[in-house]
Amino acid sequence: MARILEPLVVGRVIGEVIDSFEPSVKMVVTYNCNKLVCNGHEFYPSAVASKPRAEVQGDDMRSSFILVMTDPDVPGPSDPYLREHLHWIVTDIPGTTDASFGRELVGYESPRPNIGIHRFVFVLFKQKRGQAVTPPPSRDGFNTRQFAIDNNLGLPVAAVYFNARRETAARRR
């Protein structure tokens, strides 16, 4: 377990965004069918502009999951006083499928960091059967921990993050 969580601790995802948890589900996030999200890897914003595929390899189809994507480094990593900014929420994701089979509670907003290197965090929670989830009032000032508390989600079952920084016009070519 420690090996799985170590990159999340080093990247300060555990501590700043979520509490330590016991991973119990495998989640695979990819952009453009072939760009696998691995903890701490960097992507250009242009490479993550469209909605990713988030596959959940749960125990069975009767399980449901909630996926949350946030940026805890707003407006910049040296002074993230607006932490967190919400980028995406998908609920009712059946186990052993991907987020496209779930219900988009908050539509995908592509990463657009302005200052420094930002972390973009995907957190997966197990959803109780028939559990309704309350959408947040705003994307700004979102708090993953508070969202989990407000919706009685408990600790995450999986998490992964990537880094991105502002992309210059020369990089986009």
PDB file of C-alpha atoms in Angstrom:
ATOM      1  CA  MET A   1       0.000   0.000   0.000  1.00  0.00           C
ATOM      2  CA  ALA A   2       2.727   2.467   0.905  1.00  0.00           C
ATOM      3  CA  ARG A   3       4.216   2.229  -2.612  1.00  0.00           C
ATOM      4  CA  ILE A   4       0.883   3.088  -4.226  1.00  0.00           C
ATOM      5  CA  LEU A   5       0.308   6.116  -1.978  1.00  0.00           C
ATOM      6  CA  GLU A   6       3.902   7.369  -1.940  1.00  0.00           C
ATOM      7  CA  PRO A   7       3.643   9.543  -5.100  1.00  0.00           C
ATOM      8  CA  LEU A   8       0.433  11.080  -3.734  1.00  0.00           C
ATOM      9  CA  VAL A   9       2.240  11.942  -0.489  1.00  0.00           C
ATOM     10  CA  VAL A  10       5.329  13.324  -2.272  1.00  0.00           C
ATOM     11  CA  GLY A  11       3.074  15.365  -4.588  1.00  0.00           C
ATOM     12  CA  ARG A  12       1.197  16.678  -1.507  1.00  0.00           C
ATOM     13  CA  VAL A  13      -2.135  15.387  -2.845  1.00  0.00           C
ATOM     14  CA  ILE A  14      -2.513  13.454   0.398  1.00  0.00           C
ATOM     15  CA  GLY A  15      -2.479  16.195   2.964  1.00  0.00           C
ATOM     16  CA  GLU A  16      -3.597  19.150   0.853  1.00  0.00           C
ATOM     17  CA  VAL A  17      -6.498  17.608  -1.108  1.00  0.00           C
ATOM     18  CA  ILE A  18      -7.424  14.283   0.512  1.00  0.00           C
ATOM     19  CA  ASP A  19      -6.602  12.306   3.625  1.00  0.00           C
ATOM     20  CA  SER A  20      -4.594   9.097   3.521  1.00  0.00           C
ATOM     21  CA  PHE A  21      -6.687   6.161   2.342  1.00  0.00           C
ATOM     22  CA  GLU A  22      -6.455   2.490   1.454  1.00  0.00           C
ATOM     23  CA  PRO A  23      -6.654   2.118  -2.376  1.00  0.00           C
ATOM     24  CA  SER A  24      -9.222  -0.565  -3.171  1.00  0.00           C
ATOM     25  CA  VAL A  25     -10.145   0.069  -6.822  1.00  0.00           C
ATOM     26  CA  LYS A  26      -7.978   0.465  -9.903  1.00  0.00           C
ATOM     27  CA  MET A  27      -8.602   3.642 -11.907  1.00  0.00           C
ATOM     28  CA  VAL A  28      -6.936   4.316 -15.261  1.00  0.00           C
ATOM     29  CA  VAL A  29      -7.191   7.828 -16.725  1.00  0.00           C
ATOM     30  CA  THR A  30      -6.130   8.476 -20.327  1.00  0.00           C
ATOM     31  CA  TYR A  31      -6.315  11.467 -22.644  1.00  0.00           C
ATOM     32  CA  ASN A  32      -6.715  11.096 -26.414  1.00  0.00           C
ATOM     33  CA  CYS A  33      -6.814   7.290 -26.084  1.00  0.00           C
ATOM     34  CA  ASN A  34      -3.097   6.891 -25.438  1.00  0.00           C
ATOM     35  CA  LYS A  35      -1.793   9.474 -22.939  1.00  0.00           C
ATOM     36  CA  LEU A  36      -1.873   7.658 -19.598  1.00  0.00           C
ATOM     37  CA  VAL A  37      -2.099   9.834 -16.475  1.00  0.00           C
ATOM     38  CA  CYS A  38       0.605   8.784 -14.017  1.00  0.00           C
ATOM     39  CA  ASN A  39       1.298  10.514 -10.717  1.00  0.00           C
ATOM     40  CA  GLY A  40       3.481  13.579 -11.240  1.00  0.00           C
ATOM     41  CA  HIS A  41       3.830  13.313 -15.027  1.00  0.00           C
ATOM     42  CA  GLU A  42       3.485  16.553 -16.954  1.00  0.00           C
ATOM     43  CA  PHE A  43       1.092  17.283 -19.809  1.00  0.00           C
ATOM     44  CA  TYR A  44       0.695  20.383 -21.912  1.00  0.00           C
ATOM     45  CA  PRO A  45      -2.762  21.963 -21.561  1.00  0.00           C
ATOM     46  CA  SER A  46      -3.408  21.359 -25.281  1.00  0.00           C
ATOM     47  CA  ALA A  47      -2.966  17.603 -24.681  1.00  0.00           C
ATOM     48  CA  VAL A  48      -5.639  17.562 -21.952  1.00  0.00           C
ATOM     49  CA  ALA A  49      -8.144  19.962 -23.528  1.00  0.00           C
ATOM     50  CA  SER A  50     -10.742  17.295 -24.269  1.00  0.00           C
ATOM     51  CA  LYS A  51     -12.447  15.109 -21.689  1.00  0.00           C
ATOM     52  CA  PRO A  52     -10.365  12.108 -20.580  1.00  0.00           C
ATOM     53  CA  ARG A  53     -11.430   8.491 -20.406  1.00  0.00           C
ATOM     54  CA  ALA A  54     -11.502   7.420 -16.764  1.00  0.00           C
ATOM     55  CA  GLU A  55     -11.814   3.639 -16.484  1.00  0.00           C
ATOM     56  CA  VAL A  56     -12.878   2.151 -13.181  1.00  0.00           C
ATOM     57  CA  GLN A  57     -11.995  -1.457 -12.563  1.00  0.00           C
ATOM     58  CA  GLY A  58     -14.326  -2.092  -9.651  1.00  0.00           C
ATOM     59  CA  ASP A  59     -15.395  -5.405  -8.234  1.00  0.00           C
ATOM     60  CA  ASP A  60     -18.673  -5.668 -10.174  1.00  0.00           C
ATOM     61  CA  MET A  61     -21.271  -3.767 -12.207  1.00  0.00           C
ATOM     62  CA  ARG A  62     -23.464  -3.292  -9.126  1.00  0.00           C
ATOM     63  CA  SER A  63     -20.908  -0.908  -7.605  1.00  0.00           C
ATOM     64  CA  SER A  64     -21.098   2.778  -8.492  1.00  0.00           C
ATOM     65  CA  PHE A  65     -18.444   5.456  -8.219  1.00  0.00           C
ATOM     66  CA  ILE A  66     -18.037   9.235  -8.165  1.00  0.00           C
ATOM     67  CA  LEU A  67     -15.106  10.897  -9.910  1.00  0.00           C
ATOM     68  CA  VAL A  68     -13.905  14.381  -8.933  1.00  0.00           C
ATOM     69  CA  MET A  69     -11.182  16.353 -10.755  1.00  0.00           C
ATOM     70  CA  THR A  70      -9.717  19.470  -9.136  1.00  0.00           C
ATOM     71  CA  ASP A  71      -6.794  21.890  -9.323  1.00  0.00           C
ATOM     72  CA  PRO A  72      -5.511  22.623  -5.790  1.00  0.00           C
ATOM     73  CA  ASP A  73      -2.951  25.200  -7.009  1.00  0.00           C
ATOM     74  CA  VAL A  74      -5.171  28.179  -7.905  1.00  0.00           C
ATOM     75  CA  PRO A  75      -4.143  30.860  -8.741  1.00  0.00           C
ATOM     76  CA  GLY A  76      -0.543  29.643  -8.413  1.00  0.00           C
ATOM     77  CA  PRO A  77       1.292  26.916  -6.500  1.00  0.00           C
ATOM     78  CA  SER A  78       3.340  29.339  -4.387  1.00  0.00           C
ATOM     79  CA  ASP A  79       0.176  30.988  -2.986  1.00  0.00           C
ATOM     80  CA  PRO A  80      -2.871  28.789  -3.703  1.00  0.00           C
ATOM     81  CA  TYR A  81      -5.288  30.947  -1.714  1.00  0.00           C
ATOM     82  CA  LEU A  82      -8.205  30.078  -4.034  1.00  0.00           C
ATOM     83  CA  ARG A  83      -7.664  26.321  -3.652  1.00  0.00           C
ATOM     84  CA  GLU A  84      -9.364  24.189  -5.043  1.00  0.00           C
ATOM     85  CA  HIS A  85     -10.863  24.805  -8.496  1.00  0.00           C
ATOM     86  CA  LEU A  86     -13.308  22.137  -9.643  1.00  0.00           C
ATOM     87  CA  HIS A  87     -12.831  20.782 -13.175  1.00  0.00           C
ATOM     88  CA  TRP A  88     -15.208  17.805 -13.328  1.00  0.00           C
ATOM     89  CA  ILE A  89     -17.631  15.619 -11.361  1.00  0.00           C
ATOM     90  CA  VAL A  90     -19.148  12.404 -12.704  1.00  0.00           C
ATOM     91  CA  THR A  91     -21.518  10.305 -10.567  1.00  0.00           C
ATOM     92  CA  ASP A  92     -23.186   6.923 -10.981  1.00  0.00           C
ATOM     93  CA  ILE A  93     -20.186   5.392 -12.787  1.00  0.00           C
ATOM     94  CA  PRO A  94     -20.818   1.638 -12.928  1.00  0.00           C
ATOM     95  CA  GLY A  95     -17.951  -0.555 -11.737  1.00  0.00           C
ATOM     96  CA  THR A  96     -15.887  -2.138 -14.541  1.00  0.00           C
ATOM     97  CA  THR A  97     -16.690   0.686 -17.012  1.00  0.00           C
ATOM     98  CA  ASP A  98     -15.565   4.244 -17.626  1.00  0.00           C
ATOM     99  CA  ALA A  99     -16.866   7.686 -16.693  1.00  0.00           C
ATOM    100  CA  SER A 100     -18.663   8.081 -20.028  1.00  0.00           C
ATOM    101  CA  PHE A 101     -21.273   5.663 -18.628  1.00  0.00           C
ATOM    102  CA  GLY A 102     -21.817   7.877 -15.578  1.00  0.00           C
ATOM    103  CA  ARG A 103     -23.812  11.056 -15.077  1.00  0.00           C
ATOM    104  CA  GLU A 104     -21.896  14.315 -15.499  1.00  0.00           C
ATOM    105  CA  LEU A 105     -22.853  16.423 -12.493  1.00  0.00           C
ATOM    106  CA  VAL A 106     -20.359  19.183 -13.394  1.00  0.00           C
ATOM    107  CA  GLY A 107     -19.118  19.316 -17.001  1.00  0.00           C
ATOM    108  CA  TYR A 108     -15.440  18.911 -17.874  1.00  0.00           C
ATOM    109  CA  GLU A 109     -13.414  22.124 -17.863  1.00  0.00           C
ATOM    110  CA  SER A 110      -9.991  21.796 -19.478  1.00  0.00           C
ATOM    111  CA  PRO A 111      -6.903  22.792 -17.457  1.00  0.00           C
ATOM    112  CA  ARG A 112      -5.573  26.312 -18.130  1.00  0.00           C
ATOM    113  CA  PRO A 113      -2.871  27.095 -15.566  1.00  0.00           C
ATOM    114  CA  ASN A 114      -1.548  30.675 -15.698  1.00  0.00           C
ATOM    115  CA  ILE A 115       1.244  30.743 -13.099  1.00  0.00           C
ATOM    116  CA  GLY A 116       3.643  27.908 -12.262  1.00  0.00           C
ATOM    117  CA  ILE A 117       3.111  24.171 -12.371  1.00  0.00           C
ATOM    118  CA  HIS A 118      -0.364  23.055 -11.274  1.00  0.00           C
ATOM    119  CA  ARG A 119      -1.484  19.633 -10.075  1.00  0.00           C
ATOM    120  CA  PHE A 120      -4.695  18.235 -11.538  1.00  0.00           C
ATOM    121  CA  VAL A 121      -6.102  15.572  -9.247  1.00  0.00           C
ATOM    122  CA  PHE A 122      -8.592  12.794 -10.016  1.00  0.00           C
ATOM    123  CA  VAL A 123     -10.227  11.326  -6.900  1.00  0.00           C
ATOM    124  CA  LEU A 124     -12.556   8.332  -7.010  1.00  0.00           C
ATOM    125  CA  PHE A 125     -15.134   7.621  -4.297  1.00  0.00           C
ATOM    126  CA  LYS A 126     -17.449   4.635  -3.908  1.00  0.00           C
ATOM    127  CA  GLN A 127     -21.090   5.653  -4.221  1.00  0.00           C
ATOM    128  CA  LYS A 128     -23.786   3.964  -2.166  1.00  0.00           C
ATOM    129  CA  ARG A 129     -26.690   2.434  -4.103  1.00  0.00           C
ATOM    130  CA  GLY A 130     -29.252   5.124  -4.969  1.00  0.00           C
ATOM    131  CA  GLN A 131     -27.188   7.840  -3.282  1.00  0.00           C
ATOM    132  CA  ALA A 132     -27.934  11.338  -4.567  1.00  0.00           C
ATOM    133  CA  VAL A 133     -25.060  13.800  -4.741  1.00  0.00           C
ATOM    134  CA  THR A 134     -25.470  17.536  -4.250  1.00  0.00           C
ATOM    135  CA  PRO A 135     -23.636  19.659  -6.821  1.00  0.00           C
ATOM    136  CA  PRO A 136     -21.349  22.344  -5.418  1.00  0.00           C
ATOM    137  CA  PRO A 137     -22.538  25.967  -5.664  1.00  0.00           C
ATOM    138  CA  SER A 138     -19.401  26.996  -7.595  1.00  0.00           C
ATOM    139  CA  ARG A 139     -16.278  25.604  -9.253  1.00  0.00           C
ATOM    140  CA  ASP A 140     -14.166  28.120  -7.315  1.00  0.00           C
ATOM    141  CA  GLY A 141     -13.354  27.449  -3.690  1.00  0.00           C
ATOM    142  CA  PHE A 142     -14.239  23.763  -4.046  1.00  0.00           C
ATOM    143  CA  ASN A 143     -13.006  21.454  -1.305  1.00  0.00           C
ATOM    144  CA  THR A 144     -12.742  17.722  -2.036  1.00  0.00           C
ATOM    145  CA  ARG A 145     -12.763  16.754   1.648  1.00  0.00           C
ATOM    146  CA  GLN A 146     -15.834  18.879   2.368  1.00  0.00           C
ATOM    147  CA  PHE A 147     -17.598  17.523  -0.736  1.00  0.00           C
ATOM    148  CA  ALA A 148     -16.987  13.987   0.555  1.00  0.00           C
ATOM    149  CA  ILE A 149     -18.283  14.919   4.017  1.00  0.00           C
ATOM    150  CA  ASP A 150     -21.349  16.756   2.676  1.00  0.00           C
ATOM    151  CA  ASN A 151     -22.280  13.771   0.501  1.00  0.00           C
ATOM    152  CA  ASN A 152     -21.335  11.064   3.033  1.00  0.00           C
ATOM    153  CA  LEU A 153     -18.774   9.490   0.669  1.00  0.00           C
ATOM    154  CA  GLY A 154     -16.099   8.456   3.139  1.00  0.00           C
ATOM    155  CA  LEU A 155     -12.464   8.157   2.080  1.00  0.00           C
ATOM    156  CA  PRO A 156     -11.419   7.823  -1.579  1.00  0.00           C
ATOM    157  CA  VAL A 157     -10.880   4.409  -3.149  1.00  0.00           C
ATOM    158  CA  ALA A 158      -8.393   5.637  -5.805  1.00  0.00           C
ATOM    159  CA  ALA A 159      -6.568   8.811  -6.840  1.00  0.00           C
ATOM    160  CA  VAL A 160      -4.073   9.963  -9.465  1.00  0.00           C
ATOM    161  CA  TYR A 161      -2.702  13.351 -10.526  1.00  0.00           C
ATOM    162  CA  PHE A 162      -0.737  15.029 -13.288  1.00  0.00           C
ATOM    163  CA  ASN A 163       1.076  18.337 -13.583  1.00  0.00           C
ATOM    164  CA  ALA A 164       0.571  21.061 -16.179  1.00  0.00           C
ATOM    165  CA  ARG A 165       1.935  24.539 -16.748  1.00  0.00           C
ATOM    166  CA  ARG A 166       1.013  27.403 -19.026  1.00  0.00           C
ATOM    167  CA  GLU A 167       1.721  26.557 -22.620  1.00  0.00           C
ATOM    168  CA  THR A 168       3.438  29.074 -24.863  1.00  0.00           C
ATOM    169  CA  ALA A 169       2.464  29.420 -28.511  1.00  0.00           C
ATOM    170  CA  ALA A 170       5.834  27.886 -29.523  1.00  0.00           C
ATOM    171  CA  ARG A 171       5.060  24.720 -27.511  1.00  0.00           C
ATOM    172  CA  ARG A 172       1.670  24.265 -29.192  1.00  0.00           C
ATOM    173  CA  ARG A 173       3.169  23.849 -32.665  1.00  0.00           C
TER     174      ARG A 173
END
